[in-house]
């Protein structure tokens, strides 16, 4: 079987299963091998019959039988009964249905491990249908790790495991996909073994080896592939003509009229963008600035530069809520500073007629601010003279989407992306080697650091009263819950119930609104607008507010089950407050009771600097956390994490450089060239 073979060729996969797999993006044998486990589970340490407690979930009980199991004939089946003892302790009753052969297999006086769910009935411990292992078997199981896969409704973990296992046995890997000098230097496992160990690791060490190879490989092909792509696209001449920048031109005058002074980073970014517009070639720039660093106004002023010269400038946001907010902010600024330009907004939830009008204006008018979401690029939008495209919070976009937009219009526009994910400069230069980079390191001077505290759930009523006090002062608050609605699988707060509870708690004194990803876009917009207008005082929401929302009057954010979020995500969420001049607060509700988590949350308490937070979080996480929270959503890497695996990224970058220095056209390495092509085709990366 080849990697490209359809998954249906695997035994036992019919039409229905095939469709389930399609839902998680698995179509071929290669795809299933690349469907890496989300995390791994280890068999628990065996306990004595005494120690084992029913609430432990699946548990392993070590014990022996005093006598051979008895087989009783039940109404419909044979029932095998035994009791597990350990010395004189209280026994655990063991029951199996339809397994009479156990009577001759299980020997009295031999130590076994019984694995299953422990229940109590009338004060007695019992286990039904548990698995039985001898000491050696169980020790091997303990060392191995069980894969837990990302699933979809109807697809079980067991089904995925079985399919992966069959694919591993059937597939033929072509020649090794990495250069021999790398494999030797790093002692990487060979390819077949790598995939086996990432899915069914024999031990944690093996898993790490496999992961390292896959991480390296991903970076290697990403860097090689993007180099090849760039080779094909030579620099495009800048066809837009801008007059030289002057202190007192429209952009300069507008910047001077702002109610605040731009920070040094904002000024530098704006100057660079303006210089780009006047450059010889079409430019691509990355602007990195932490949440709240004021990227929007930089975008506005750079766009004004283009629009005031009679061109169009567009900004794309990852969500409708954000797009509408930008449209509103821009419209307000145009009014406030008496600028004779208009904003056209184009988002998915607009009526067909509204969309048509917007499209007609984009196709027909010069000097226009265009604000939108994906709808901007998905549909056929003809830009009349688009000179600048800015992508906000770029990590939600894929490279293909940006390419489509870039092709619109006759001449190629300049592009800039704005990112709030703090990546150290050295890494940014490797990853975004095709872009110029600007950084906004400082927050506006009028900001007070957000006061952050982590509390246990008993303190919830105190927190609610604290929120009430802030609202009494005319402010607003966010409450973040991980879930939309109650779930059997996950124990965490949910927006629907929490909203109700809060309304009861405040007894109508405070208006509480809810927001989550399952709502219709129009409904979401309506809620966000009501919150921005101050009609809603507390917004209970999932992390849909994580990206970019700006309501400066909100001064408190309460994050429920904060222990479930990565520090980078918490930092992003916290950035929703502290955007105005008033003191803001972030309350992290820790539902875990774990020491380590308290320590992590403490880092947020110490700092408001996203770069620092990312660094510290790394230090605290051991290898066991490797498969935990992703630190950066900037790139859609399957397994690599740019912060955590920075060392591999640097190695891969220098290897790719070396390879290209020796063999610029990869004539000696045709297979690598081919794989790089396949790799870039298969993955959508943000470039
Ligand atoms: P982000 O970088 O997260 O996108 P925003 O652009 O939304 O941040 O800016 C957050 C808030 O800071 C806005 O209310 C904006 O008006 C304000 N702001 C931007 N620049 C400055 C500045 N130099 N001084 C004071 N406030 C500023
Ligand atoms: Mg923003």
XYZ file of C-alpha atoms and ligand atoms in Angstrom:
715
model
C 0.000 0.000 0.000
C 1.184 3.477 -0.821
C 0.757 6.632 1.211
C -1.639 7.960 -1.411
C -3.840 4.858 -1.318
C -7.422 5.582 -0.294
C -8.258 4.707 3.282
C -11.072 2.532 1.990
C -8.508 -0.026 0.853
C -7.843 -0.819 4.500
C -9.761 -3.858 5.703
C -12.954 -3.085 7.576
C -13.351 0.479 6.311
C -16.652 0.836 4.533
C -18.383 3.830 3.077
C -19.703 4.986 6.441
C -16.375 4.861 8.248
C -14.734 6.483 5.264
C -17.068 9.427 5.633
C -16.384 9.682 9.341
C -12.684 9.803 8.610
C -13.265 12.457 5.966
C -14.732 14.616 8.698
C -11.406 14.705 10.473
C -9.509 15.304 7.243
C -8.338 11.725 6.723
C -8.684 10.410 3.176
C -5.585 8.370 2.494
C -3.319 5.919 4.251
C -0.782 8.729 4.560
C -3.385 10.954 6.192
C -4.185 8.445 8.897
C -0.494 8.097 9.736
C -0.324 11.863 10.044
C -3.338 11.907 12.338
C -1.134 12.024 15.404
C -2.518 11.281 18.848
C -3.781 14.309 20.707
C -2.312 12.938 23.885
C -1.359 9.625 25.478
C -2.631 7.681 28.407
C -0.709 5.480 30.720
C -2.042 2.449 32.558
C -2.341 3.313 36.257
C -0.113 2.002 38.981
C -1.644 -1.124 40.508
C -3.207 -0.653 43.940
C -4.112 -3.186 46.587
C -7.763 -4.137 47.042
C -7.762 -1.920 50.125
C -6.234 1.135 48.484
C -8.354 1.140 45.329
C -11.166 3.639 45.543
C -14.306 3.608 43.396
C -13.952 7.257 42.300
C -10.557 6.563 40.734
C -12.137 5.778 37.351
C -10.473 2.892 35.588
C -8.080 1.357 38.053
C -5.688 -1.533 38.407
C -6.034 -3.802 41.418
C -3.251 -6.176 42.358
C -4.440 -9.306 44.063
C -4.707 -13.066 44.058
C -7.542 -15.540 44.164
C -7.957 -17.790 47.176
C -9.752 -20.375 45.132
C -10.509 -21.013 41.483
C -13.341 -18.871 40.060
C -16.848 -20.250 40.278
C -19.099 -20.415 37.282
C -22.791 -19.840 37.867
C -25.408 -20.359 35.300
C -27.372 -17.124 35.067
C -30.665 -16.706 33.274
C -29.119 -15.898 29.941
C -25.445 -16.502 30.385
C -22.709 -17.968 32.449
C -21.345 -15.808 35.201
C -17.855 -16.292 36.521
C -17.250 -15.044 40.023
C -14.065 -14.710 41.981
C -12.681 -12.573 44.765
C -9.345 -10.787 44.700
C -7.533 -10.758 48.015
C -4.256 -9.424 49.141
C -3.177 -10.806 52.465
C -6.127 -10.430 54.849
C -7.632 -7.329 53.304
C -11.219 -6.909 52.287
C -11.736 -8.571 48.898
C -12.877 -7.074 45.618
C -15.564 -9.145 43.984
C -14.816 -9.920 40.349
C -17.557 -10.756 37.878
C -17.340 -11.755 34.237
C -20.205 -12.576 31.916
C -19.911 -15.185 29.177
C -16.332 -16.019 30.062
C -16.502 -19.426 31.787
C -13.076 -20.423 30.452
C -11.530 -18.081 33.015
C -12.185 -20.782 35.585
C -9.360 -22.869 34.238
C -7.110 -19.953 33.284
C -6.929 -18.095 36.584
C -4.890 -19.875 39.201
C -5.328 -19.397 42.913
C -2.259 -18.068 44.726
C -0.849 -16.253 41.684
C -0.602 -12.448 41.727
C -2.635 -10.787 38.943
C -3.486 -7.256 37.955
C -7.203 -6.699 37.433
C -7.872 -3.645 35.299
C -11.286 -2.041 34.954
C -13.800 0.197 36.627
C -14.236 -0.268 40.363
C -17.765 0.022 41.718
C -19.318 -0.344 45.144
C -22.497 -2.191 45.879
C -23.862 -2.191 49.399
C -20.476 -1.094 50.693
C -18.642 -3.873 48.858
C -16.104 -3.256 46.126
C -16.602 -5.004 42.840
C -15.354 -5.013 39.262
C -17.193 -6.263 36.192
C -15.614 -7.527 33.006
C -12.175 -6.370 34.077
C -9.091 -7.295 32.071
C -6.610 -9.646 33.727
C -2.846 -9.399 33.295
C 0.062 -11.137 34.937
C 2.793 -9.008 36.482
C 5.086 -9.101 33.428
C 2.341 -8.249 30.971
C 1.156 -5.381 33.059
C 4.667 -3.999 33.554
C 5.057 -3.842 29.757
C 1.702 -2.107 29.437
C 2.666 0.385 32.105
C 5.768 1.333 30.150
C 3.838 1.820 26.928
C 1.599 4.765 26.194
C -1.884 4.489 24.769
C -2.770 6.950 22.019
C -5.776 9.211 22.416
C -6.940 10.613 19.095
C -8.955 13.591 18.034
C -12.350 12.121 17.075
C -15.665 13.011 15.616
C -19.120 11.753 16.556
C -19.439 8.108 15.529
C -15.720 7.492 15.358
C -14.227 5.793 18.407
C -10.673 5.849 19.638
C -10.579 2.097 19.155
C -11.543 2.405 15.490
C -8.777 4.916 14.851
C -6.256 2.777 16.706
C -7.140 -0.260 14.667
C -6.992 1.622 11.381
C -3.636 3.187 12.217
C -2.272 -0.171 13.205
C -3.399 -1.749 9.932
C -2.028 1.165 7.939
C 1.340 0.797 9.671
C 1.510 -2.869 8.741
C 0.439 -2.341 5.159
C 2.240 0.775 4.089
C 5.482 0.815 2.174
C 7.616 3.836 2.859
C 9.670 5.064 -0.052
C 13.365 5.894 0.521
C 14.105 7.914 3.644
C 12.727 11.411 3.385
C 15.501 13.177 5.291
C 19.080 13.786 4.165
C 21.351 11.016 5.439
C 23.706 13.417 7.222
C 20.840 14.651 9.407
C 19.543 11.200 10.284
C 23.058 10.121 11.256
C 23.924 13.217 13.219
C 20.710 13.183 15.233
C 20.413 9.397 15.521
C 16.856 9.706 14.298
C 14.841 6.487 14.108
C 14.044 5.348 10.573
C 10.778 6.381 9.087
C 8.663 3.307 9.614
C 9.692 3.112 13.265
C 8.998 6.796 13.731
C 5.368 6.461 12.763
C 4.947 3.327 14.821
C 6.348 4.964 17.927
C 4.386 8.170 17.594
C 1.150 6.172 17.492
C 1.991 3.254 19.783
C 5.013 4.263 21.837
C 6.825 1.461 23.581
C 8.141 3.922 26.112
C 8.288 7.618 26.737
C 11.878 7.823 25.486
C 10.933 6.227 22.199
C 8.050 8.617 21.861
C 10.382 11.566 22.316
C 12.765 10.250 19.659
C 9.924 9.822 17.219
C 8.502 13.206 18.008
C 11.881 14.890 17.572
C 12.244 13.435 14.124
C 8.764 14.494 13.092
C 9.271 17.978 14.479
C 12.554 18.340 12.650
C 11.045 16.983 9.466
C 8.161 19.375 9.613
C 10.443 22.382 10.014
C 12.867 21.105 7.407
C 10.243 20.716 4.724
C 8.463 23.868 5.692
C 11.676 25.869 5.272
C 12.749 24.063 2.108
C 9.261 24.283 0.642
C 8.885 27.970 1.324
C 12.319 28.565 -0.168
C 11.261 26.780 -3.346
C 8.012 28.705 -3.503
C 9.880 31.953 -3.178
C 12.313 30.949 -5.885
C 9.414 30.760 -8.276
C 8.027 34.137 -7.426
C 10.536 36.818 -8.226
C 10.134 40.230 -6.657
C 7.206 42.126 -8.127
C 7.750 45.728 -9.195
C 5.781 48.239 -7.214
C 3.298 49.796 -9.606
C 1.813 52.267 -7.141
C 3.078 55.808 -7.034
C 3.180 57.690 -3.762
C 4.574 61.176 -3.122
C 7.331 61.440 -0.493
C 6.284 61.361 3.155
C 6.004 64.792 4.771
C 5.484 65.769 8.413
C 2.406 67.763 7.526
C 0.757 65.473 4.999
C -2.670 64.078 5.776
C -1.334 61.034 7.619
C 1.066 63.153 9.674
C -1.654 65.661 10.550
C -4.091 62.906 11.527
C -1.494 61.198 13.719
C -0.797 64.511 15.412
C -4.503 65.044 16.050
C -4.953 61.733 17.913
C -5.861 62.120 21.590
C -2.672 60.290 22.477
C 0.892 60.142 21.318
C 1.912 57.106 19.279
C 4.415 54.872 21.032
C 7.880 54.483 19.534
C 6.975 51.028 18.204
C 3.756 52.275 16.612
C 5.623 55.150 14.983
C 8.350 52.887 13.639
C 5.837 50.397 12.251
C 3.859 53.149 10.579
C 7.009 54.717 9.109
C 8.144 51.341 7.790
C 4.779 50.678 6.168
C 4.806 54.085 4.547
C 8.348 53.515 3.307
C 7.267 50.110 1.916
C 4.488 51.736 -0.101
C 7.137 53.893 -1.756
C 9.629 51.087 -2.286
C 10.851 49.686 -5.557
C 9.157 46.329 -5.095
C 5.903 45.150 -3.587
C 6.498 44.520 0.097
C 5.386 42.032 2.700
C 5.695 43.029 6.319
C 4.950 41.375 9.648
C 4.001 43.620 12.531
C 4.259 41.934 15.892
C 2.781 43.632 18.883
C 1.347 42.272 22.087
C -2.375 42.548 22.796
C -3.315 46.151 23.491
C -0.190 47.581 21.894
C -2.341 49.602 19.490
C -1.967 47.886 16.153
C -5.347 49.038 14.837
C -4.442 52.705 14.657
C -1.202 51.832 12.853
C -3.243 49.919 10.288
C -5.671 52.804 9.955
C -2.957 55.389 9.345
C -1.092 53.218 6.845
C -4.362 52.617 5.013
C -5.074 56.334 5.101
C -1.748 56.864 3.362
C -2.943 54.720 0.463
C -6.514 55.984 0.417
C -5.489 59.624 0.475
C -3.552 58.936 -2.728
C -6.701 57.680 -4.356
C -6.080 53.976 -3.818
C -8.003 51.287 -2.019
C -6.751 49.681 1.173
C -8.253 46.616 2.793
C -8.077 45.076 6.245
C -9.150 41.492 6.882
C -10.149 40.255 10.294
C -10.504 36.648 11.435
C -14.061 37.052 12.746
C -17.120 39.043 11.765
C -17.343 40.603 15.164
C -13.855 41.944 14.779
C -14.416 43.066 11.205
C -17.500 45.009 12.196
C -15.651 46.536 15.093
C -12.859 47.702 12.799
C -15.402 49.120 10.369
C -16.996 51.061 13.176
C -13.688 52.315 14.616
C -12.518 53.410 11.184
C -15.811 55.118 10.402
C -15.640 57.003 13.688
C -12.070 58.110 13.069
C -12.900 59.339 9.585
C -15.691 61.394 11.127
C -13.667 62.662 14.095
C -10.804 63.867 11.930
C -13.014 65.114 9.112
C -11.448 62.893 6.516
C -13.395 62.764 3.235
C -13.300 58.958 2.817
C -15.636 56.091 3.442
C -15.537 52.547 4.766
C -17.087 49.621 2.959
C -17.665 46.532 5.066
C -18.110 43.075 3.583
C -18.877 40.135 5.837
C -20.627 36.802 5.417
C -23.779 37.531 7.405
C -24.817 40.532 5.327
C -27.854 40.074 3.088
C -27.262 39.223 -0.549
C -28.307 42.712 -1.509
C -25.961 44.372 0.986
C -23.130 42.234 -0.252
C -23.839 43.099 -3.858
C -23.808 46.802 -3.090
C -20.538 46.432 -1.196
C -18.999 44.511 -4.077
C -20.125 47.058 -6.593
C -18.528 49.842 -4.595
C -15.286 47.890 -4.230
C -15.234 47.316 -7.960
C -16.159 50.858 -8.844
C -14.792 53.387 -6.379
C -11.294 54.710 -5.800
C -10.056 55.909 -2.424
C -11.832 53.391 -0.237
C -11.286 51.715 3.119
C -12.426 48.099 2.765
C -13.009 46.033 5.897
C -13.977 42.396 5.845
C -13.505 38.771 6.754
C -12.888 35.706 4.638
C -15.981 36.662 2.682
C -13.757 39.293 1.134
C -11.667 36.698 -0.540
C -13.915 33.701 -0.887
C -16.395 35.319 -3.196
C -15.507 36.970 -6.406
C -14.524 40.421 -5.272
C -12.958 42.686 -7.859
C -10.886 45.425 -6.379
C -10.549 48.483 -8.533
C -7.158 49.597 -7.317
C -6.062 47.792 -4.212
C -2.666 49.063 -3.065
C -2.461 47.714 0.469
C -3.889 44.678 2.272
C -3.537 44.312 6.009
C -4.407 41.065 7.732
C -5.243 41.405 11.400
C -4.419 38.596 13.837
C -3.022 36.723 10.912
C -2.781 33.261 12.373
C -6.369 32.457 11.489
C -5.654 32.767 7.800
C -4.046 30.261 5.514
C -1.547 31.057 2.849
C -3.859 30.127 -0.001
C -6.451 32.596 1.153
C -3.902 35.359 1.127
C -2.688 34.354 -2.299
C -6.205 34.575 -3.676
C -6.564 38.069 -2.364
C -3.195 39.090 -3.697
C -4.223 38.054 -7.179
C -7.248 40.308 -7.148
C -6.949 43.515 -9.082
C -4.529 44.220 -11.827
C -1.448 45.293 -9.878
C -0.101 43.456 -6.882
C -0.859 45.121 -3.550
C 1.539 45.525 -0.659
C 0.675 43.240 2.210
C 1.139 43.434 5.938
C 0.091 41.052 8.661
C -0.416 41.999 12.270
C 0.189 39.356 14.893
C -0.259 39.401 18.648
C 1.675 36.206 19.248
C 4.990 37.083 20.740
C 7.760 35.230 18.943
C 11.373 36.129 19.647
C 12.921 38.049 16.780
C 15.454 35.353 15.859
C 12.664 32.817 15.329
C 10.469 35.281 13.508
C 13.275 35.940 11.053
C 13.572 32.241 10.255
C 9.866 31.608 9.966
C 8.957 34.745 8.092
C 12.078 34.909 6.005
C 10.039 36.353 3.167
C 8.904 39.323 5.211
C 10.283 42.412 6.779
C 9.561 42.559 10.479
C 8.441 45.376 12.748
C 7.866 45.014 16.446
C 5.817 47.057 18.823
C 7.403 46.204 22.137
C 5.810 48.708 24.463
C 2.233 49.241 25.557
C 0.794 52.768 25.507
C 2.139 54.760 28.446
C -1.228 55.488 30.028
C -1.818 51.813 30.830
C -1.765 50.525 34.354
C -0.635 46.905 34.574
C -3.588 44.559 34.968
C -3.865 43.254 38.519
C -4.115 39.480 38.279
C -4.931 36.960 40.955
C -5.506 33.227 40.960
C -8.153 31.992 43.398
C -9.836 28.740 44.272
C -13.473 28.189 43.413
C -14.663 28.806 47.005
C -13.877 32.450 46.342
C -16.380 32.673 43.493
C -19.008 34.648 45.448
C -16.336 37.139 46.528
C -15.291 37.495 42.901
C -18.895 38.098 41.847
C -19.279 40.804 44.459
C -16.033 42.367 43.284
C -17.421 42.467 39.744
C -20.577 44.069 41.053
C -18.489 46.798 42.675
C -16.667 47.536 39.423
C -19.970 47.669 37.586
C -21.213 50.065 40.238
C -18.356 52.329 39.148
C -19.746 52.287 35.616
C -17.419 49.612 34.239
C -18.103 46.305 32.502
C -16.846 42.757 32.882
C -16.121 39.586 30.951
C -16.608 36.092 32.329
C -14.962 33.323 30.315
C -16.101 29.692 30.478
C -14.456 26.861 28.541
C -17.707 25.246 27.388
C -20.856 26.384 25.628
C -23.201 23.957 27.352
C -22.981 21.260 29.976
C -21.015 18.230 28.861
C -20.820 14.747 30.271
C -17.247 14.305 29.260
C -15.697 17.496 30.495
C -16.105 18.957 33.879
C -15.903 22.679 33.333
C -18.117 25.714 33.525
C -20.382 26.420 30.584
C -21.698 29.694 29.226
C -25.409 28.815 29.185
C -25.693 27.733 32.816
C -23.240 30.299 34.083
C -25.231 33.097 32.495
C -28.357 31.879 34.300
C -26.538 31.515 37.611
C -25.166 35.038 37.379
C -28.577 36.485 36.583
C -29.930 34.742 39.689
C -26.986 35.864 41.782
C -27.443 39.523 40.862
C -31.224 39.304 40.921
C -31.769 41.595 37.940
C -29.503 44.388 39.178
C -27.022 43.746 36.411
C -27.615 42.925 32.759
C -25.863 39.724 31.749
C -25.356 38.721 28.109
C -23.947 35.521 26.655
C -21.764 34.903 23.625
C -20.445 31.684 22.130
C -19.302 30.146 18.891
C -22.503 28.186 18.273
C -24.542 31.373 17.895
C -25.392 32.721 14.464
C -23.021 35.458 13.263
C -25.795 38.071 13.269
C -26.692 37.188 16.840
C -23.050 37.395 17.882
C -22.690 40.808 16.313
C -25.771 42.032 18.062
C -24.466 40.890 21.463
C -21.020 42.378 20.874
C -22.534 45.663 19.797
C -24.758 45.749 22.878
C -21.710 45.060 25.029
C -19.659 47.738 23.270
C -22.537 50.180 23.780
C -22.672 49.390 27.496
C -26.172 47.871 27.366
C -24.770 44.541 28.511
C -22.719 44.883 31.687
C -21.372 41.374 32.067
C -20.575 39.309 29.013
C -20.362 35.590 29.706
C -18.488 34.091 26.811
C -16.352 31.277 25.507
C -12.962 32.152 24.128
C -14.528 33.645 21.012
C -13.593 36.979 22.583
C -9.962 35.927 22.599
C -9.136 37.621 19.378
C -8.944 41.356 19.164
C -12.168 42.649 20.704
C -11.759 46.159 22.069
C -14.106 47.454 24.767
C -11.960 49.835 26.839
C -14.680 50.276 29.469
C -14.375 46.623 30.534
C -12.140 46.458 33.589
C -12.601 42.934 34.932
C -12.182 39.558 33.331
C -13.006 36.456 35.323
C -11.673 33.283 33.720
C -13.300 30.065 34.918
C -11.282 26.815 34.907
C -8.208 28.910 34.190
C -6.070 25.839 34.813
C -7.380 24.406 31.544
C -5.861 27.165 29.427
C -2.285 27.651 28.315
C -0.529 30.722 29.596
C -0.384 32.291 26.155
C -4.154 31.907 25.812
C -4.729 33.331 29.279
C -2.527 36.251 28.415
C -4.533 36.868 25.236
C -7.780 36.676 27.159
C -6.512 38.995 29.831
C -5.637 41.472 27.096
C -9.384 42.126 26.626
C -9.199 44.357 29.709
C -6.695 47.035 30.629
C -7.327 48.849 27.361
C -8.399 52.124 28.905
C -7.016 54.371 31.607
C -8.714 52.677 34.550
C -7.173 50.004 36.713
C -8.191 46.577 35.393
C -8.339 43.172 37.009
C -8.045 39.585 35.909
C -9.367 36.861 38.180
C -8.199 33.344 37.382
C -10.487 30.729 38.855
C -8.383 27.650 39.518
C -10.573 24.558 39.747
C -7.696 22.084 39.940
C -6.123 22.438 43.358
C -2.750 21.504 41.859
C 0.498 23.109 43.021
C 2.035 23.265 39.570
C -0.914 25.092 38.136
C -0.834 27.646 40.904
C 2.794 28.231 40.002
C 1.997 28.733 36.325
C -0.804 31.108 37.088
C 1.576 32.965 39.354
C 3.662 33.829 36.276
C 0.755 35.749 34.832
C 0.549 37.578 38.083
C 4.149 38.652 37.814
C 4.118 39.977 34.304
C 2.097 41.635 31.580
C 4.752 40.991 28.958
C 3.748 38.297 26.472
C 7.352 37.542 25.502
C 8.324 36.999 29.123
C 5.264 34.858 29.797
C 5.988 32.564 26.856
C 9.560 32.106 28.049
C 8.681 31.362 31.651
C 5.961 28.946 30.708
C 8.509 26.982 28.715
C 10.842 26.731 31.666
C 8.130 25.378 33.914
C 6.924 22.734 31.532
C 8.698 19.422 31.669
C 8.902 16.864 28.863
C 5.698 15.330 30.180
C 3.848 18.439 29.094
C 5.072 18.159 25.535
C 1.692 17.224 24.252
C -0.210 19.680 26.338
C -1.236 23.139 25.359
C 0.040 24.588 22.152
C 1.860 27.803 22.714
C 1.329 29.384 19.402
C -1.436 29.051 16.885
C 0.475 31.110 14.371
C 1.435 28.233 12.125
C -0.637 25.181 11.519
C 2.185 22.811 12.235
C 0.921 19.346 12.931
C 3.288 18.495 15.677
C 6.013 21.125 15.926
C 5.626 24.075 18.215
C 7.684 27.071 17.247
C 8.425 28.185 20.784
C 8.866 24.838 22.442
C 10.833 23.365 19.560
C 12.838 26.490 18.783
C 16.079 24.480 18.958
C 14.959 22.135 16.177
C 13.773 25.053 14.119
C 17.208 26.630 14.281
C 18.913 23.355 13.373
C 16.584 22.746 10.445
C 17.136 26.297 9.214
C 20.892 25.938 9.212
C 20.691 22.513 7.535
C 18.466 23.885 4.799
C 20.893 26.780 4.281
C 23.811 24.390 4.060
C 22.020 22.139 1.625
C 21.061 25.028 -0.619
C 24.561 26.480 -0.508
C 25.973 23.193 -1.792
C 23.211 22.354 -4.206
C 21.168 25.491 -5.006
C 18.815 23.779 -7.454
C 18.633 20.530 -5.495
C 19.868 18.648 -8.565
C 21.534 16.075 -6.340
C 18.523 15.921 -4.059
C 15.566 15.481 -6.347
C 13.702 13.381 -3.786
C 13.934 16.154 -1.173
C 12.660 18.635 -3.720
C 9.739 16.405 -4.543
C 8.859 15.855 -0.890
C 9.026 19.561 -0.212
C 6.522 20.066 -3.002
C 4.178 17.392 -1.651
C 4.580 18.790 1.825
C 3.639 22.342 0.871
C 0.730 21.031 -1.163
C -0.576 19.013 1.754
C -0.286 21.689 4.386
C -1.616 25.170 4.525
C 0.855 27.310 6.322
C 0.660 30.951 7.070
C 3.471 32.712 5.304
P -4.228 45.603 19.602
O -2.785 45.872 19.325
O -4.433 44.528 20.602
O -5.003 45.392 18.343
P -5.836 47.979 19.749
O -5.379 48.517 18.458
O -7.184 47.388 19.799
O -4.777 46.936 20.296
O -5.680 49.158 20.813
C -6.168 49.063 22.132
C -6.585 50.425 22.667
O -5.439 51.275 22.834
C -7.535 51.178 21.785
O -8.577 51.657 22.601
C -6.698 52.316 21.222
O -7.475 53.463 20.976
C -5.712 52.577 22.313
N -4.414 53.119 21.883
C -3.746 52.791 20.746
N -2.559 53.439 20.702
C -2.466 54.191 21.831
C -1.481 55.079 22.355
N -0.338 55.316 21.707
N -1.748 55.656 23.546
C -2.888 55.412 24.192
N -3.854 54.591 23.770
C -3.659 53.983 22.584
Mg -6.153 44.062 17.410
